[in-house]
Amino acid sequence: MHLPCAPILFCTLLLAASCQKIDADDIPSSGSDNETNTPSGSADGSATDPENNSDTTGKLSLRQQPDGSLLLPTDQHVIALSSPIDDNTDKAMLISLYEWQGIASAYSDINSAQAVEIAGKYKEGTVAGWRIPTKDEGKKLRELYYGYDVDGVDCLSDSLQSFNTRLTSLGGWELRAWQLKDGHPAYRYLCEDGTYSFSLLLASNTTKAGTKTKYNLRLVKDTLITKH
């Protein structure tokens, strides 16, 4: 079985912390080498290996700074979604290279503000202002980058495989699809300020988050790209 995939919309950006508009001429066609380290710490948002294993080769380390911010040291960033505003400008949504696991929802009795607090602290290089995706953005991500199963075999769309290759080439973590629940991890990402969750499994639903379930977290950042 082969499923058609949507166009792949991603590229590497060079950004300044105070800049909300990006010149399209500044977007290189390929990535460069990145500083890499082995993450350490816990799932409280300071630094953690979201894959729960020791293989962090080539992955950037999340560093907690003296001011409390969470820094991923890189000057390159990835566009997950984009749409034209006019002939000269595109609205783009970056997605974080880093991914957290074991994050509580906004309905948790223990740490309901965890996801929002992480978003407020996160920086990729000089770029701040990251946030949790909305429900609509989660749906758009699933429509473009999705997983599916064929007779019990886990499959990833061509677009998701290519996107993950790009993420890992820059020292980031792959996006993971929610595959079959029976015997497979159920990767669900928080959205809508931590009150809902979505997966990348084709035809899955965005649902209200639970009080005890822990989730993955991927942050996004809005920006504008100016074309010439």
Short mmCIF file of C-alpha atoms in Angstrom, two decimals:
data_model
loop_
_atom_site.label_atom_id
_atom_site.label_comp_id
_atom_site.label_asym_id
_atom_site.label_seq_id
_atom_site.Cartn_x
_atom_site.Cartn_y
_atom_site.Cartn_z
CA MET A 1 0.00 0.00 0.00
CA HIS A 2 1.32 3.42 -0.88
CA LEU A 3 -0.19 6.61 0.42
CA PRO A 4 0.38 9.90 -1.40
CA CYS A 5 2.26 12.43 0.62
CA ALA A 6 1.77 16.17 0.80
CA PRO A 7 4.53 18.54 -0.37
CA ILE A 8 7.43 18.85 2.02
CA LEU A 9 7.76 22.37 3.41
CA PHE A 10 10.97 22.86 5.35
CA CYS A 11 14.23 24.73 5.24
CA THR A 12 17.03 25.94 7.42
CA LEU A 13 16.91 29.48 8.71
CA LEU A 14 19.42 31.93 10.05
CA LEU A 15 17.65 34.16 12.57
CA ALA A 16 18.38 36.98 14.99
CA ALA A 17 16.66 37.09 18.36
CA SER A 18 15.07 40.48 17.70
CA CYS A 19 14.09 39.67 14.12
CA GLN A 20 10.57 38.56 13.22
CA LYS A 21 11.06 38.92 9.45
CA ILE A 22 13.51 36.78 7.51
CA ASP A 23 15.06 37.53 4.14
CA ALA A 24 14.56 34.57 1.80
CA ASP A 25 18.08 35.08 0.46
CA ASP A 26 19.39 34.19 3.91
CA ILE A 27 17.92 30.68 3.78
CA PRO A 28 20.71 28.28 2.79
CA SER A 29 19.96 25.12 0.84
CA SER A 30 21.84 22.83 3.19
CA GLY A 31 22.79 22.66 6.86
CA SER A 32 26.19 23.13 8.46
CA ASP A 33 27.92 21.38 11.31
CA ASN A 34 26.47 21.86 14.77
CA GLU A 35 27.97 21.60 18.22
CA THR A 36 26.78 18.37 19.82
CA ASN A 37 26.66 17.09 23.36
CA THR A 38 25.02 14.33 25.32
CA PRO A 39 21.88 15.62 27.09
CA SER A 40 21.68 15.17 30.81
CA GLY A 41 19.12 15.90 33.49
CA SER A 42 15.45 15.09 33.93
CA ALA A 43 12.09 15.63 32.28
CA ASP A 44 11.42 18.83 34.20
CA GLY A 45 12.41 20.78 31.14
CA SER A 46 16.04 21.48 32.00
CA ALA A 47 17.57 18.76 29.85
CA THR A 48 16.52 15.23 29.02
CA ASP A 49 16.85 12.57 26.37
CA PRO A 50 13.29 12.30 24.99
CA GLU A 51 13.96 8.86 23.54
CA ASN A 52 14.81 7.38 26.93
CA ASN A 53 18.00 5.74 25.71
CA SER A 54 21.70 6.45 25.78
CA ASP A 55 22.15 6.96 22.04
CA THR A 56 22.36 10.73 21.72
CA THR A 57 25.13 10.75 19.10
CA GLY A 58 24.93 13.86 16.97
CA LYS A 59 22.16 15.47 19.02
CA LEU A 60 22.34 18.91 20.51
CA SER A 61 22.33 19.25 24.29
CA LEU A 62 19.72 21.38 26.03
CA ARG A 63 21.44 23.60 28.57
CA GLN A 64 19.89 25.34 31.54
CA GLN A 65 21.29 28.86 31.74
CA PRO A 66 21.95 30.95 34.88
CA ASP A 67 18.90 33.09 34.06
CA GLY A 68 16.70 29.98 34.04
CA SER A 69 16.29 29.81 30.27
CA LEU A 70 16.68 26.51 28.40
CA LEU A 71 19.17 26.96 25.57
CA LEU A 72 19.62 24.70 22.58
CA PRO A 73 22.87 26.00 21.04
CA THR A 74 22.27 26.36 17.31
CA ASP A 75 21.91 29.09 14.72
CA GLN A 76 19.77 26.93 12.41
CA HIS A 77 16.04 26.33 12.61
CA VAL A 78 13.44 24.32 10.71
CA ILE A 79 10.18 25.41 9.11
CA ALA A 80 7.36 22.90 9.54
CA LEU A 81 4.48 24.86 7.97
CA SER A 82 4.26 27.91 5.73
CA SER A 83 1.63 29.84 3.81
CA PRO A 84 1.76 32.97 1.62
CA ILE A 85 0.55 36.30 2.98
CA ASP A 86 1.19 38.20 -0.26
CA ASP A 87 3.53 38.06 -3.24
CA ASN A 88 6.52 39.07 -1.14
CA THR A 89 5.89 37.50 2.27
CA ASP A 90 5.21 34.05 3.68
CA LYS A 91 4.01 33.27 7.18
CA ALA A 92 6.06 30.39 8.55
CA MET A 93 5.96 28.21 11.65
CA LEU A 94 9.24 26.88 13.00
CA ILE A 95 9.23 23.67 15.03
CA SER A 96 11.71 23.10 17.84
CA LEU A 97 14.66 20.84 17.21
CA TYR A 98 14.29 19.63 20.77
CA GLU A 99 11.53 17.36 22.09
CA TRP A 100 10.46 16.70 25.67
CA GLN A 101 8.86 13.51 26.96
CA GLY A 102 6.92 12.79 30.14
CA ILE A 103 5.29 16.23 30.32
CA ALA A 104 2.12 16.78 32.35
CA SER A 105 -1.02 18.28 30.83
CA ALA A 106 -2.71 21.47 31.97
CA TYR A 107 -5.19 19.26 33.86
CA SER A 108 -2.56 17.51 35.95
CA ASP A 109 -2.95 17.72 39.73
CA ILE A 110 0.81 17.84 40.18
CA ASN A 111 2.46 20.00 37.51
CA SER A 112 -0.24 21.61 35.38
CA ALA A 113 1.95 24.56 34.29
CA GLN A 114 4.92 22.43 33.22
CA ALA A 115 4.45 22.69 29.44
CA VAL A 116 3.73 26.43 29.47
CA GLU A 117 6.74 27.08 31.70
CA ILE A 118 9.04 25.13 29.38
CA ALA A 119 7.77 27.13 26.39
CA GLY A 120 8.48 30.38 28.20
CA LYS A 121 12.08 29.34 28.97
CA TYR A 122 13.10 27.75 25.66
CA LYS A 123 15.57 29.38 23.28
CA GLU A 124 17.10 28.03 20.09
CA GLY A 125 20.29 30.00 19.75
CA THR A 126 19.17 33.62 19.96
CA VAL A 127 15.56 32.84 19.03
CA ALA A 128 13.03 33.10 21.88
CA GLY A 129 9.24 33.42 21.91
CA TRP A 130 8.38 29.74 21.46
CA ARG A 131 4.92 28.40 22.30
CA ILE A 132 2.78 25.26 22.39
CA PRO A 133 1.01 24.48 19.07
CA THR A 134 -2.73 25.06 18.73
CA LYS A 135 -5.18 22.26 17.92
CA ASP A 136 -5.42 23.48 14.34
CA GLU A 137 -1.64 23.49 13.97
CA GLY A 138 -1.46 19.96 15.34
CA LYS A 139 -3.97 18.88 12.71
CA LYS A 140 -1.97 20.55 9.95
CA LEU A 141 1.21 18.85 11.11
CA ARG A 142 -0.54 15.46 11.03
CA GLU A 143 -1.89 16.13 7.53
CA LEU A 144 1.59 16.84 6.23
CA TYR A 145 3.80 14.55 8.35
CA TYR A 146 1.98 11.34 9.20
CA GLY A 147 2.36 7.69 10.12
CA TYR A 148 0.07 4.80 9.22
CA ASP A 149 -0.04 1.03 9.47
CA VAL A 150 -0.42 -1.60 6.79
CA ASP A 151 -1.47 -5.01 8.09
CA GLY A 152 0.09 -4.25 11.45
CA VAL A 153 3.32 -2.86 10.01
CA ASP A 154 4.28 0.66 11.09
CA CYS A 155 4.89 3.01 8.16
CA LEU A 156 5.89 6.65 7.86
CA SER A 157 4.96 8.96 5.00
CA ASP A 158 7.73 10.07 2.68
CA SER A 159 7.26 13.62 3.91
CA LEU A 160 7.75 12.62 7.56
CA GLN A 161 10.82 10.54 6.77
CA SER A 162 12.38 13.41 4.83
CA PHE A 163 11.49 15.91 7.54
CA ASN A 164 13.02 13.70 10.21
CA THR A 165 16.19 13.38 8.18
CA ARG A 166 16.39 17.16 8.12
CA LEU A 167 15.79 17.46 11.86
CA THR A 168 18.45 14.92 12.77
CA SER A 169 20.96 16.44 10.33
CA LEU A 170 20.79 19.62 12.42
CA GLY A 171 21.21 17.82 15.74
CA GLY A 172 17.49 17.63 16.52
CA TRP A 173 15.06 14.87 17.48
CA GLU A 174 12.75 13.12 15.06
CA LEU A 175 9.01 13.66 15.08
CA ARG A 176 7.34 10.39 15.97
CA ALA A 177 4.01 9.06 14.85
CA TRP A 178 1.52 7.42 17.16
CA GLN A 179 1.46 3.87 15.92
CA LEU A 180 -0.66 0.90 17.04
CA LYS A 181 -1.38 1.00 20.77
CA ASP A 182 -0.95 -2.76 21.13
CA GLY A 183 2.75 -3.23 21.69
CA HIS A 184 3.83 0.18 20.36
CA PRO A 185 4.46 3.50 22.09
CA ALA A 186 1.61 5.98 21.84
CA TYR A 187 3.40 9.22 21.04
CA ARG A 188 1.00 12.08 21.65
CA TYR A 189 1.99 15.72 21.61
CA LEU A 190 0.47 18.43 23.77
CA CYS A 191 -1.30 21.32 22.06
CA GLU A 192 -3.71 24.16 22.91
CA ASP A 193 -1.74 25.33 25.97
CA GLY A 194 -1.48 21.77 27.22
CA THR A 195 -5.22 21.11 27.35
CA TYR A 196 -5.37 18.82 24.28
CA SER A 197 -3.10 16.31 22.60
CA PHE A 198 -2.62 15.10 19.03
CA SER A 199 -0.70 12.35 17.31
CA LEU A 200 0.79 12.00 13.86
CA LEU A 201 -1.07 8.78 13.14
CA LEU A 202 -3.15 9.22 10.02
CA ALA A 203 -6.88 9.67 10.78
CA SER A 204 -6.29 9.97 14.53
CA ASN A 205 -8.12 12.55 16.61
CA THR A 206 -7.09 15.54 18.67
CA THR A 207 -8.47 14.85 22.13
CA LYS A 208 -8.73 16.49 25.52
CA ALA A 209 -5.64 15.80 27.60
CA GLY A 210 -5.84 13.53 30.65
CA THR A 211 -5.06 14.34 34.24
CA LYS A 212 -2.52 11.53 34.76
CA THR A 213 -1.19 10.79 31.27
CA LYS A 214 2.23 12.17 30.36
CA TYR A 215 2.86 13.56 26.90
CA ASN A 216 5.54 14.58 24.45
CA LEU A 217 6.06 18.28 23.84
CA ARG A 218 7.25 20.04 20.71
CA LEU A 219 7.27 23.82 20.57
CA VAL A 220 6.63 26.16 17.63
CA LYS A 221 7.57 29.72 16.72
CA ASP A 222 5.89 32.12 14.29
CA THR A 223 7.96 34.16 11.84
CA LEU A 224 7.74 35.92 8.49
CA ILE A 225 9.86 35.24 5.42
CA THR A 226 10.42 38.03 2.93
CA LYS A 227 10.95 36.97 -0.68
CA HIS A 228 12.65 38.92 -3.46
#
